[in-house]
mmCIF file of C-alpha atoms in Angstrom:
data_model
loop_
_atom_site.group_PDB
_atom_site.id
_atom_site.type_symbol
_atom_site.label_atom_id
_atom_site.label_comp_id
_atom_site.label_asym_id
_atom_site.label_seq_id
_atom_site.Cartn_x
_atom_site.Cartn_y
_atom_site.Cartn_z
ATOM 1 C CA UNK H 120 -24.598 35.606 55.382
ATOM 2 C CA UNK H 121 -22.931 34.396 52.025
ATOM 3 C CA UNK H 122 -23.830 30.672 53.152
ATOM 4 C CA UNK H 123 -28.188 31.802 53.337
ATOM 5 C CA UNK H 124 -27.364 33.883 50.336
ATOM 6 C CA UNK H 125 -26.014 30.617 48.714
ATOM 7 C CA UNK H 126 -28.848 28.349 50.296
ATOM 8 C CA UNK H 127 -31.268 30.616 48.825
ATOM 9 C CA UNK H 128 -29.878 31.146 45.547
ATOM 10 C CA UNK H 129 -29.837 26.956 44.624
ATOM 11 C CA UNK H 130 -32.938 25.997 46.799
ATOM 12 C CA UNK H 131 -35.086 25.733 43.617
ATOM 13 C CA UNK H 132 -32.423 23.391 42.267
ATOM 14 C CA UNK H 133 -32.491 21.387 45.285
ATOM 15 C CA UNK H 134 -36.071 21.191 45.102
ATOM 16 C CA UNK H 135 -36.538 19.709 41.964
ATOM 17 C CA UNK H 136 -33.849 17.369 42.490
ATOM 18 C CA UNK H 137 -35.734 16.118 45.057
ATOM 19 C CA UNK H 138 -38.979 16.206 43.154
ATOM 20 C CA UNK H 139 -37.243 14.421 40.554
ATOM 21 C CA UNK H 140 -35.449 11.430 42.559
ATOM 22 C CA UNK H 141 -38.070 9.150 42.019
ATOM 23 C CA UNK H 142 -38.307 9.495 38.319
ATOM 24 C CA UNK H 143 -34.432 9.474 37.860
ATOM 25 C CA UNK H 144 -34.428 6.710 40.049
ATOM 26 C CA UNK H 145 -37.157 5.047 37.802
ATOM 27 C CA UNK H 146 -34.950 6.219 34.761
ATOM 28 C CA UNK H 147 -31.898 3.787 35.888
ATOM 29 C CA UNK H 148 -34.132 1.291 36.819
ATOM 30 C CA UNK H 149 -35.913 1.284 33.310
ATOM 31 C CA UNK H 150 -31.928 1.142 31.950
ATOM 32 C CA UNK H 151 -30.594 -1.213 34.178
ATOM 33 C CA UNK H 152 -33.310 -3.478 32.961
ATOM 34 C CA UNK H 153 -33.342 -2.593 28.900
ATOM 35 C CA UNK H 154 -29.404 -3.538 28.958
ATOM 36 C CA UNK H 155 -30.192 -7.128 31.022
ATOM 37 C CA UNK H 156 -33.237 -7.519 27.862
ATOM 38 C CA UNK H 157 -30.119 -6.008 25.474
ATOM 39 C CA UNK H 158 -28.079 -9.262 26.802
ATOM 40 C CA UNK H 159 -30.347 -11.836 26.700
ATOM 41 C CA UNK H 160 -31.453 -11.107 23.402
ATOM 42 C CA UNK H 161 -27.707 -11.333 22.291
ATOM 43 C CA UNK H 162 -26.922 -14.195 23.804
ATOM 44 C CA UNK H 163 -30.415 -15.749 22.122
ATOM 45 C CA UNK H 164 -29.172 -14.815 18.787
ATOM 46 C CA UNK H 165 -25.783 -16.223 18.983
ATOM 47 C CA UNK H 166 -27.338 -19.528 20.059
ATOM 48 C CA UNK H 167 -29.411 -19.706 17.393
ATOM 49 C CA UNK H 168 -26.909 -18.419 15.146
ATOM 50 C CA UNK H 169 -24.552 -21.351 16.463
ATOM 51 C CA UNK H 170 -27.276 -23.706 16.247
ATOM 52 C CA UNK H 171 -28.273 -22.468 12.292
ATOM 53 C CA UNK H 172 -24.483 -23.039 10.892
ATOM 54 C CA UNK H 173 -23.991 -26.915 13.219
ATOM 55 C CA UNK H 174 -27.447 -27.662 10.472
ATOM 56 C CA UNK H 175 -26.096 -26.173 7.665
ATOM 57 C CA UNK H 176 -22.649 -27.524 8.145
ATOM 58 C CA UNK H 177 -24.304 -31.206 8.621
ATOM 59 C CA UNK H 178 -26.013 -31.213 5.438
ATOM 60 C CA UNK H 179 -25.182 -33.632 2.804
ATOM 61 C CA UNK H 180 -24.007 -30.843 0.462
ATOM 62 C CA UNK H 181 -21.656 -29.524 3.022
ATOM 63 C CA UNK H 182 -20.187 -32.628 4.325
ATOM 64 C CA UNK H 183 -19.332 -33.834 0.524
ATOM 65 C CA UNK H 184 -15.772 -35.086 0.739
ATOM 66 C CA UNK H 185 -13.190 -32.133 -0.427
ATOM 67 C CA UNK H 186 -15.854 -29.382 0.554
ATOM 68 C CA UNK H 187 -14.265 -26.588 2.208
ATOM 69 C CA UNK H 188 -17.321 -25.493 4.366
ATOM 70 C CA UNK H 189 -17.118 -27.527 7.484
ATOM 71 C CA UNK H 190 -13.549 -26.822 7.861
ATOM 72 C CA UNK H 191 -14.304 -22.464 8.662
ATOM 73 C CA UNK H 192 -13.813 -20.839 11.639
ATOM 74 C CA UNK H 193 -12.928 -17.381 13.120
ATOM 75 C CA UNK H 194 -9.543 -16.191 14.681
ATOM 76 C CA UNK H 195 -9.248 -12.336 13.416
ATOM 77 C CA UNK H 196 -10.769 -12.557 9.854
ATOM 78 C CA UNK H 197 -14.390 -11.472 9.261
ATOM 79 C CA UNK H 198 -16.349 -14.701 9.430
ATOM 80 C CA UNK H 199 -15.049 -17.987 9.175
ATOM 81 C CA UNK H 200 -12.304 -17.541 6.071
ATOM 82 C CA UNK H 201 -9.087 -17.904 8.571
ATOM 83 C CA UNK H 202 -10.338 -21.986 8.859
ATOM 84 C CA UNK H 203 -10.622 -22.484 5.449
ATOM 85 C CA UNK H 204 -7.697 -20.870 4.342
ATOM 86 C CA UNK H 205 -5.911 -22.487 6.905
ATOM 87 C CA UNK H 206 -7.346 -26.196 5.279
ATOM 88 C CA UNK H 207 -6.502 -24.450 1.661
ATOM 89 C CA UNK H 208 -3.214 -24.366 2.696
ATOM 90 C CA UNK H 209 -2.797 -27.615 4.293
ATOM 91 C CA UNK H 210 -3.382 -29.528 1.062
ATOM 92 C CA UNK H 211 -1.512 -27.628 -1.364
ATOM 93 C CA UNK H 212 1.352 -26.389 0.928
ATOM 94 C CA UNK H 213 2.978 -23.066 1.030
ATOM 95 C CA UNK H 214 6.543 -21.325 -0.380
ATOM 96 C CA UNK H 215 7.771 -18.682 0.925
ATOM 97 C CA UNK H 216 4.563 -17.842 3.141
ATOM 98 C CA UNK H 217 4.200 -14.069 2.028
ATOM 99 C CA UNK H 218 0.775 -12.601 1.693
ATOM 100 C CA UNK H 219 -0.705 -9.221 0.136
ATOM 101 C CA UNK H 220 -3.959 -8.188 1.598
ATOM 102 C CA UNK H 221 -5.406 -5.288 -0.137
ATOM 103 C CA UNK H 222 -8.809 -3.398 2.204
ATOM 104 C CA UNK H 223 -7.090 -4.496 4.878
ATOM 105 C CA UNK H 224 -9.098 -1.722 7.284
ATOM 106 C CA UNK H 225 -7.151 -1.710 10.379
ATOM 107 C CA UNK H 226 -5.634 -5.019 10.441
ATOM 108 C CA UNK H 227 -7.858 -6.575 13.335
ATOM 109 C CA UNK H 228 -10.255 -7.892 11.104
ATOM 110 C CA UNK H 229 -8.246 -9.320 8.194
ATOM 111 C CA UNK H 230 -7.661 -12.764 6.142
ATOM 112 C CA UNK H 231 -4.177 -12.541 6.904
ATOM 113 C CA UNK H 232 -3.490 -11.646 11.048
ATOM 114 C CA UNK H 233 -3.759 -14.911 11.804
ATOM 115 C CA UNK H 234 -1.222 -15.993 9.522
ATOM 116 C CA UNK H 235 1.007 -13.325 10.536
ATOM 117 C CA UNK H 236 0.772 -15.188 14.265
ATOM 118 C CA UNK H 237 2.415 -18.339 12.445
ATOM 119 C CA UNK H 238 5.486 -16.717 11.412
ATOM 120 C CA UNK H 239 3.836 -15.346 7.713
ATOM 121 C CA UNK H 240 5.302 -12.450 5.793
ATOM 122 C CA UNK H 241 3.270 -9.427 3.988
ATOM 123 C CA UNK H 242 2.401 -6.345 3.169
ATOM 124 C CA UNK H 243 -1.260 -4.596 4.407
ATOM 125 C CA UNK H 244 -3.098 -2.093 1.751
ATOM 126 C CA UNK H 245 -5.695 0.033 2.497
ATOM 127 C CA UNK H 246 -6.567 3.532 1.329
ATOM 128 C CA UNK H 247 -8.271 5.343 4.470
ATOM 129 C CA UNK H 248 -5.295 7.091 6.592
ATOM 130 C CA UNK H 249 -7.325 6.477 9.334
ATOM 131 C CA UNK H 250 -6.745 3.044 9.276
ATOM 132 C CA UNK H 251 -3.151 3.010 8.381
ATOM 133 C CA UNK H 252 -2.951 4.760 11.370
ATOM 134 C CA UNK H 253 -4.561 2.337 13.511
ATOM 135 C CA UNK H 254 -2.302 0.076 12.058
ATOM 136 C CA UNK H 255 0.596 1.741 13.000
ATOM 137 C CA UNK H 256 -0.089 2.306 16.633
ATOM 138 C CA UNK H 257 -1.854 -1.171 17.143
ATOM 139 C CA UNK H 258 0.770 -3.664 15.137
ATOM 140 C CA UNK H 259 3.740 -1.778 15.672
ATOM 141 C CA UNK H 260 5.557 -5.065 16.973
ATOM 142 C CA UNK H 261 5.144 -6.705 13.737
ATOM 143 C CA UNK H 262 6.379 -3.754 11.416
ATOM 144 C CA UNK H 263 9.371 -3.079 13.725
ATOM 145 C CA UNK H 264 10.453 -6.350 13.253
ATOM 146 C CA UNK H 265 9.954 -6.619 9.929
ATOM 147 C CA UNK H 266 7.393 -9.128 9.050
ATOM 148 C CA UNK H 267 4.090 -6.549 8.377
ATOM 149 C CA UNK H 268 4.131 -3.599 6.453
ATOM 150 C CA UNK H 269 1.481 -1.272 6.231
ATOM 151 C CA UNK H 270 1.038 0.678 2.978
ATOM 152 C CA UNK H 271 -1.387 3.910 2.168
ATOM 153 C CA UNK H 272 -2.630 3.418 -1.735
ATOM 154 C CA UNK H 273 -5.708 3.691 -3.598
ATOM 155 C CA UNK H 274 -5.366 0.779 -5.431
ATOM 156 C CA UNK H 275 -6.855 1.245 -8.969
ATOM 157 C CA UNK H 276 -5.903 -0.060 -12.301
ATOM 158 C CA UNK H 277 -2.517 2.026 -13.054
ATOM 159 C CA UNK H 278 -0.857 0.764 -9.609
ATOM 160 C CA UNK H 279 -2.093 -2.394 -9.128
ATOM 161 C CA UNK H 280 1.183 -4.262 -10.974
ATOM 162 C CA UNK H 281 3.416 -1.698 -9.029
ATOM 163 C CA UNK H 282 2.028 -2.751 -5.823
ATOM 164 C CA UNK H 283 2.152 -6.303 -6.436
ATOM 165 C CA UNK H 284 5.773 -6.039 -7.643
ATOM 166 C CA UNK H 285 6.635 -4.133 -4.626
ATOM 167 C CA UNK H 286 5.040 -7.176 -2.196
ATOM 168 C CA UNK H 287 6.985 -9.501 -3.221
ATOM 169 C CA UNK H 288 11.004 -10.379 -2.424
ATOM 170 C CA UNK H 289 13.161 -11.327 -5.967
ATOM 171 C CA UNK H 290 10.282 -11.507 -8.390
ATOM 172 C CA UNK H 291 8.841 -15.162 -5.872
ATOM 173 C CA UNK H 292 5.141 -15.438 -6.165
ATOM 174 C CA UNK H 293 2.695 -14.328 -3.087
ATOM 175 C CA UNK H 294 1.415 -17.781 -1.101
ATOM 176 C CA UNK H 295 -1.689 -15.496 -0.879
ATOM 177 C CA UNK H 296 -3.442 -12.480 -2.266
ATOM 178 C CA UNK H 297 -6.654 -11.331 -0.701
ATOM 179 C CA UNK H 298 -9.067 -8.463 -2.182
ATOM 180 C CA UNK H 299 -11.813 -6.819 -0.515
ATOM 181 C CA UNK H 300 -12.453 -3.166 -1.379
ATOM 182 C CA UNK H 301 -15.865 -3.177 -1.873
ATOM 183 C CA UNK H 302 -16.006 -1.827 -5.363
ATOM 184 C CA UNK H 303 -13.493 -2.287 -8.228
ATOM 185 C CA UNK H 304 -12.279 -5.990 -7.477
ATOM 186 C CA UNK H 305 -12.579 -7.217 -10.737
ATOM 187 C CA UNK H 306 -11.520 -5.051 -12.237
ATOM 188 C CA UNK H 307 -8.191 -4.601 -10.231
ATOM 189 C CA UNK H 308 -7.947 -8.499 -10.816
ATOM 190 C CA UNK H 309 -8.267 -7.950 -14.558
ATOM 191 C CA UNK H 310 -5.446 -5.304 -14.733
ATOM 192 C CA UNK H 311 -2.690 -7.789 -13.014
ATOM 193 C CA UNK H 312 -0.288 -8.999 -15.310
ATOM 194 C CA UNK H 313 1.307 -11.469 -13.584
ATOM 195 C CA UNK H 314 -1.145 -12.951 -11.429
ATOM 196 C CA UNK H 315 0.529 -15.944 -9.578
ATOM 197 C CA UNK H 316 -0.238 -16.008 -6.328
ATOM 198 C CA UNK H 317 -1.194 -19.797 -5.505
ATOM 199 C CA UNK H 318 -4.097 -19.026 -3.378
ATOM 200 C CA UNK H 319 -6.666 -15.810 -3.734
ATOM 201 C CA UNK H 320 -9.421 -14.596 -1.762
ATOM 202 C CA UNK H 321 -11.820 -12.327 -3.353
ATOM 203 C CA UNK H 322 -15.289 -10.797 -2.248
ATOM 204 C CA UNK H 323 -18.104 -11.286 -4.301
ATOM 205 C CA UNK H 324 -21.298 -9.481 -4.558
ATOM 206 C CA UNK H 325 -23.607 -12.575 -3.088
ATOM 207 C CA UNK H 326 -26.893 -10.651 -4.457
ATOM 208 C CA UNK H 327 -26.385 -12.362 -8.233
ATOM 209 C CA UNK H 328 -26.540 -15.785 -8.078
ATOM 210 C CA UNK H 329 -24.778 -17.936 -10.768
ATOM 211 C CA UNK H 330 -25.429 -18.304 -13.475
ATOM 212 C CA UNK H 331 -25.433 -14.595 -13.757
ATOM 213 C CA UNK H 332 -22.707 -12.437 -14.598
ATOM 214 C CA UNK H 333 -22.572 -8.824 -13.648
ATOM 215 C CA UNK H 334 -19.694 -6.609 -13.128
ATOM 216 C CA UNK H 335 -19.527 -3.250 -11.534
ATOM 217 C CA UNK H 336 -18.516 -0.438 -13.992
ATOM 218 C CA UNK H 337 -15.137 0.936 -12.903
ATOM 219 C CA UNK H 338 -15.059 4.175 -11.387
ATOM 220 C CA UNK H 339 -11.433 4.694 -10.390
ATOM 221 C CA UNK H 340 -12.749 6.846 -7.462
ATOM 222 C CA UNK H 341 -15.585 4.474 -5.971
ATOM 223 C CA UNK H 342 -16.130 4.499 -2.383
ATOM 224 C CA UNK H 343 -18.200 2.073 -0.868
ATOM 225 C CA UNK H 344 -21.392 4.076 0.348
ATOM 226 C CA UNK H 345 -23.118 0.600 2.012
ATOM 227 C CA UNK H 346 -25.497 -0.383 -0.995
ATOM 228 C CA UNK H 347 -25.215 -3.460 -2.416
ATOM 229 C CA UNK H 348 -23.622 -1.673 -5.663
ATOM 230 C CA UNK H 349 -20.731 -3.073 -5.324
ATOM 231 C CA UNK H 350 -17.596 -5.911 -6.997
ATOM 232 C CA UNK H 351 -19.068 -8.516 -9.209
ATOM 233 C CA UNK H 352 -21.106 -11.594 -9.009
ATOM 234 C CA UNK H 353 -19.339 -15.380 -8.128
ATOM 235 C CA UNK H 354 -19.717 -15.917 -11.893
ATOM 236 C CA UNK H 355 -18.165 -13.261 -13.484
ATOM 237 C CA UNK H 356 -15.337 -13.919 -10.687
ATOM 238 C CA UNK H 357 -15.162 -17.331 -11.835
ATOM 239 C CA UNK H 358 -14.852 -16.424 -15.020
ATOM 240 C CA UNK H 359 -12.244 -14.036 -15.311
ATOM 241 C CA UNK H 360 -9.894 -15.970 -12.928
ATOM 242 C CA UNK H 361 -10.541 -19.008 -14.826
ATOM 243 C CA UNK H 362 -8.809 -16.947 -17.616
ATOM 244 C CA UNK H 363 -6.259 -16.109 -15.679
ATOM 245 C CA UNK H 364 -5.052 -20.073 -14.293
ATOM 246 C CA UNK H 365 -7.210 -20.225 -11.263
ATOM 247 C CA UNK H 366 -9.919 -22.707 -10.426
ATOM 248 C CA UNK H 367 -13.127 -21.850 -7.981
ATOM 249 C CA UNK H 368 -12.642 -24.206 -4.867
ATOM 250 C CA UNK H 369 -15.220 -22.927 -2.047
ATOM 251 C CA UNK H 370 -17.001 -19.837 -0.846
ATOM 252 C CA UNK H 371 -17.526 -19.199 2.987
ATOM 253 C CA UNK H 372 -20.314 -19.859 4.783
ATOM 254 C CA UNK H 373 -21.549 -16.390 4.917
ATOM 255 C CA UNK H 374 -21.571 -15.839 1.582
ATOM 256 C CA UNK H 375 -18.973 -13.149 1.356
ATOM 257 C CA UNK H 376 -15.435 -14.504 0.292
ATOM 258 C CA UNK H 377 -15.093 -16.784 -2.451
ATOM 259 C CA UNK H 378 -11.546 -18.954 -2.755
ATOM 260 C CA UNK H 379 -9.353 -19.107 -6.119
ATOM 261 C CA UNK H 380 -6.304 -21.433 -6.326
ATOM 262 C CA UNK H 381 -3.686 -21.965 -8.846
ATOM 263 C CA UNK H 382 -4.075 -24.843 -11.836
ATOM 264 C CA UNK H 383 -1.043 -26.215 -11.591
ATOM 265 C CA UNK H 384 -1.551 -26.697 -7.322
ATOM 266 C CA UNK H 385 -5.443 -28.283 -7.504
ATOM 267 C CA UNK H 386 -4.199 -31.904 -8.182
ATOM 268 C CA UNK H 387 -7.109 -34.282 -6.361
ATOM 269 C CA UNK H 388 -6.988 -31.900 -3.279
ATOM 270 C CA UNK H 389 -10.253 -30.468 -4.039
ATOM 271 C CA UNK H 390 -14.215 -30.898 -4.782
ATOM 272 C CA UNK H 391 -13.992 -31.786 -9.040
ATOM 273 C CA UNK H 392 -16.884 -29.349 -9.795
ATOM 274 C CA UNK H 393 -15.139 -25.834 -9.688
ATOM 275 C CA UNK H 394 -18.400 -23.740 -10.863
ATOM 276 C CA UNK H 395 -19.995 -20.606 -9.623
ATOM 277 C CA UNK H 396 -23.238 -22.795 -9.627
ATOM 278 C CA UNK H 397 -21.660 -25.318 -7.843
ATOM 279 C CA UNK H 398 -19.616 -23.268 -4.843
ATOM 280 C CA UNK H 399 -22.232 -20.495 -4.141
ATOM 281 C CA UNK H 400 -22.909 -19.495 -1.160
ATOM 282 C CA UNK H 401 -25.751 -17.234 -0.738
ATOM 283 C CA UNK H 402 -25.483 -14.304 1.787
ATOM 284 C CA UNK H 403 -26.029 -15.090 5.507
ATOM 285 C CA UNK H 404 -24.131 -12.282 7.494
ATOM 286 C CA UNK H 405 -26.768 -12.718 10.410
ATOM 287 C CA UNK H 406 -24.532 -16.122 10.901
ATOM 288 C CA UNK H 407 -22.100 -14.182 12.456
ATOM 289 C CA UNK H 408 -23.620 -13.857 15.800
ATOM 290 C CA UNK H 409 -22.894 -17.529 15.821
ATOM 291 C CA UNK H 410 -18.775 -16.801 15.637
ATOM 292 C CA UNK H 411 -17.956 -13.939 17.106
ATOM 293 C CA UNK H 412 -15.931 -14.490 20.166
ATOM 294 C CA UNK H 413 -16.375 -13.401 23.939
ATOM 295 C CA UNK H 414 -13.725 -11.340 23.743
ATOM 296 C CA UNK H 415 -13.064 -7.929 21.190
ATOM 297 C CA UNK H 416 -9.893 -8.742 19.289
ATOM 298 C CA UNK H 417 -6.655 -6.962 20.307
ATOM 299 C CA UNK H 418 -2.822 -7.459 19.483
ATOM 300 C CA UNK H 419 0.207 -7.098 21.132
ATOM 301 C CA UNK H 420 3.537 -8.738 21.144
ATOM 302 C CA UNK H 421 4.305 -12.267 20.927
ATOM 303 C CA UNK H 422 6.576 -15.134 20.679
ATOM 304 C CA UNK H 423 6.261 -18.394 18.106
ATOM 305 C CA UNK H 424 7.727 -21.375 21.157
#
């Protein structure tokens, strides 16, 4: 009795189930088929992506002896900066191998992770909690034994000196100090008072070509909302940091990062003309089809042998 009461009770949902097979059936067809379209078209823009930055990189401009472009490439950081800092490095050398990355986000996509994979030192800054907490649960290796440490700030102009005191061991200058919070970078730069870190990586705001200079007005509580109202242009960069005993050596390919090193470490190492006009690199984001690996990035632990 219960069992016909049952049978009665769904038989309408049966019978549009039924009704309905073929069009659901159609339905994960029509899917199935968008998501095969979804990969091709993927894979056809990281070709030509790939294909794009092998002609740009071939130019004349770019093969210029003591260029950093060709020398870029991608292990964790956004684009291609982990190659060129990598090359930076190689001709001037390092200390103690410390670095300070301030907007670090949750460490995966950094200037400085693949450094910390070759034995580095340093300190991680970022003000979202959300992100220190990624940090936490994803590099906890690294800051139990001591060589990453993740730190919650807002960086802004009354802290900045504190923090940078704090990141480094018996007053020895950073190897590196890299900047990206998509707002107040110069003006965060222009606060330090003892700027000595031999090699910096700042963002720039690629919209303003050189030789224009144009600084965003500080707003000590600036978040980035995803305009392009944001940092400073390569010039004003230049600049200021000029000021300050550092000398404009290369931008990325992308047009995102610009590279600053110390005076007294440029010898011959580097390309002679160490303008905004000369290193700009306009932006090309849509490039970054052509590096991005197979595989999402991860961490875990690890041995240097």
């Amino acid at each position: 009795m219960i069992k016909d009461f049952l049978k009665k009770l769904f038989y309408p949902l049966s019978y549009i189930r039924t009704k309905t097979r073929p069009l659901r059936r159609g339905c994960n067809g029509l899917k199935r088929r968008l998501l095969e379209v979804e990969k091709i078209t993927g894979s056809l823009a990281k070709l030509y992506a790939s294909d794009l930055i092998r002609k740009i990189l071939n130019e004349p401009r770019s093969m210029e002896e003591k260029r950093l472009l060709r020398f870029g490439f991608k292990v964790y950081s956004q684009s291609d900066e982990d190659g060129i800092i990598a090359e930076i490095f190689h001709r001037i050398g390092t200390t103690n191998k410390t670095f300070l990355e301030i907007g670090s986000s949750g460490g995966l996509e950094s200037n400085t992770l693949y450094l910390l994979l070759q034995g580095w030192k340093g300190s991680w800054v970022d003000g979202s909690s959300k992100f220190i907490e990624l940090i936490e649960q994803t590099f906890s290796f690294s800051l139990n034994n001591g060589s990453l440490k993740a730190i919650h700030r807002w960086v802004h102009q009354e802290n900045i000196n504190q923090l940078i005191e704090g990141a480094t061991e018996d007053g020895q200058a950073l190897d590196l100090l890299s900047l990206d919070i998509d707002g107040n970078d110069y003006h965060i730069l222009d606060a330090i008072e003892s700027l000595n870190a031999r090699v910096l990586v700042v963002e720039y705001n690629p919209k303003f070509r050189p030789p224009v200079k144009w600084v965003m007005s500080y707003n000590p509580s600036h978040s980035y909302d995803g305009s392009d109202y944001m940092g400073a242009s390569l010039k004003s960069f230049e600049i200021l940091l000029l000021g300050k005993g550092y000398k404009l050596v290369g931008c990325n390919l992308l047009g995102i990062n610009a590279f600053f090193v110390r005076k007294d470490l440029m010898k011959d190492n580097f390309h002679s003309d160490c303008s905004a006009e000369n290193h700009y690199e306009s932006e090309r984001f849509f490039l970054n089809d052509g590096l991005s690996p197979l595989h999402s990035a991860s961490f875990g632990p690890f041995e240097i042998k």
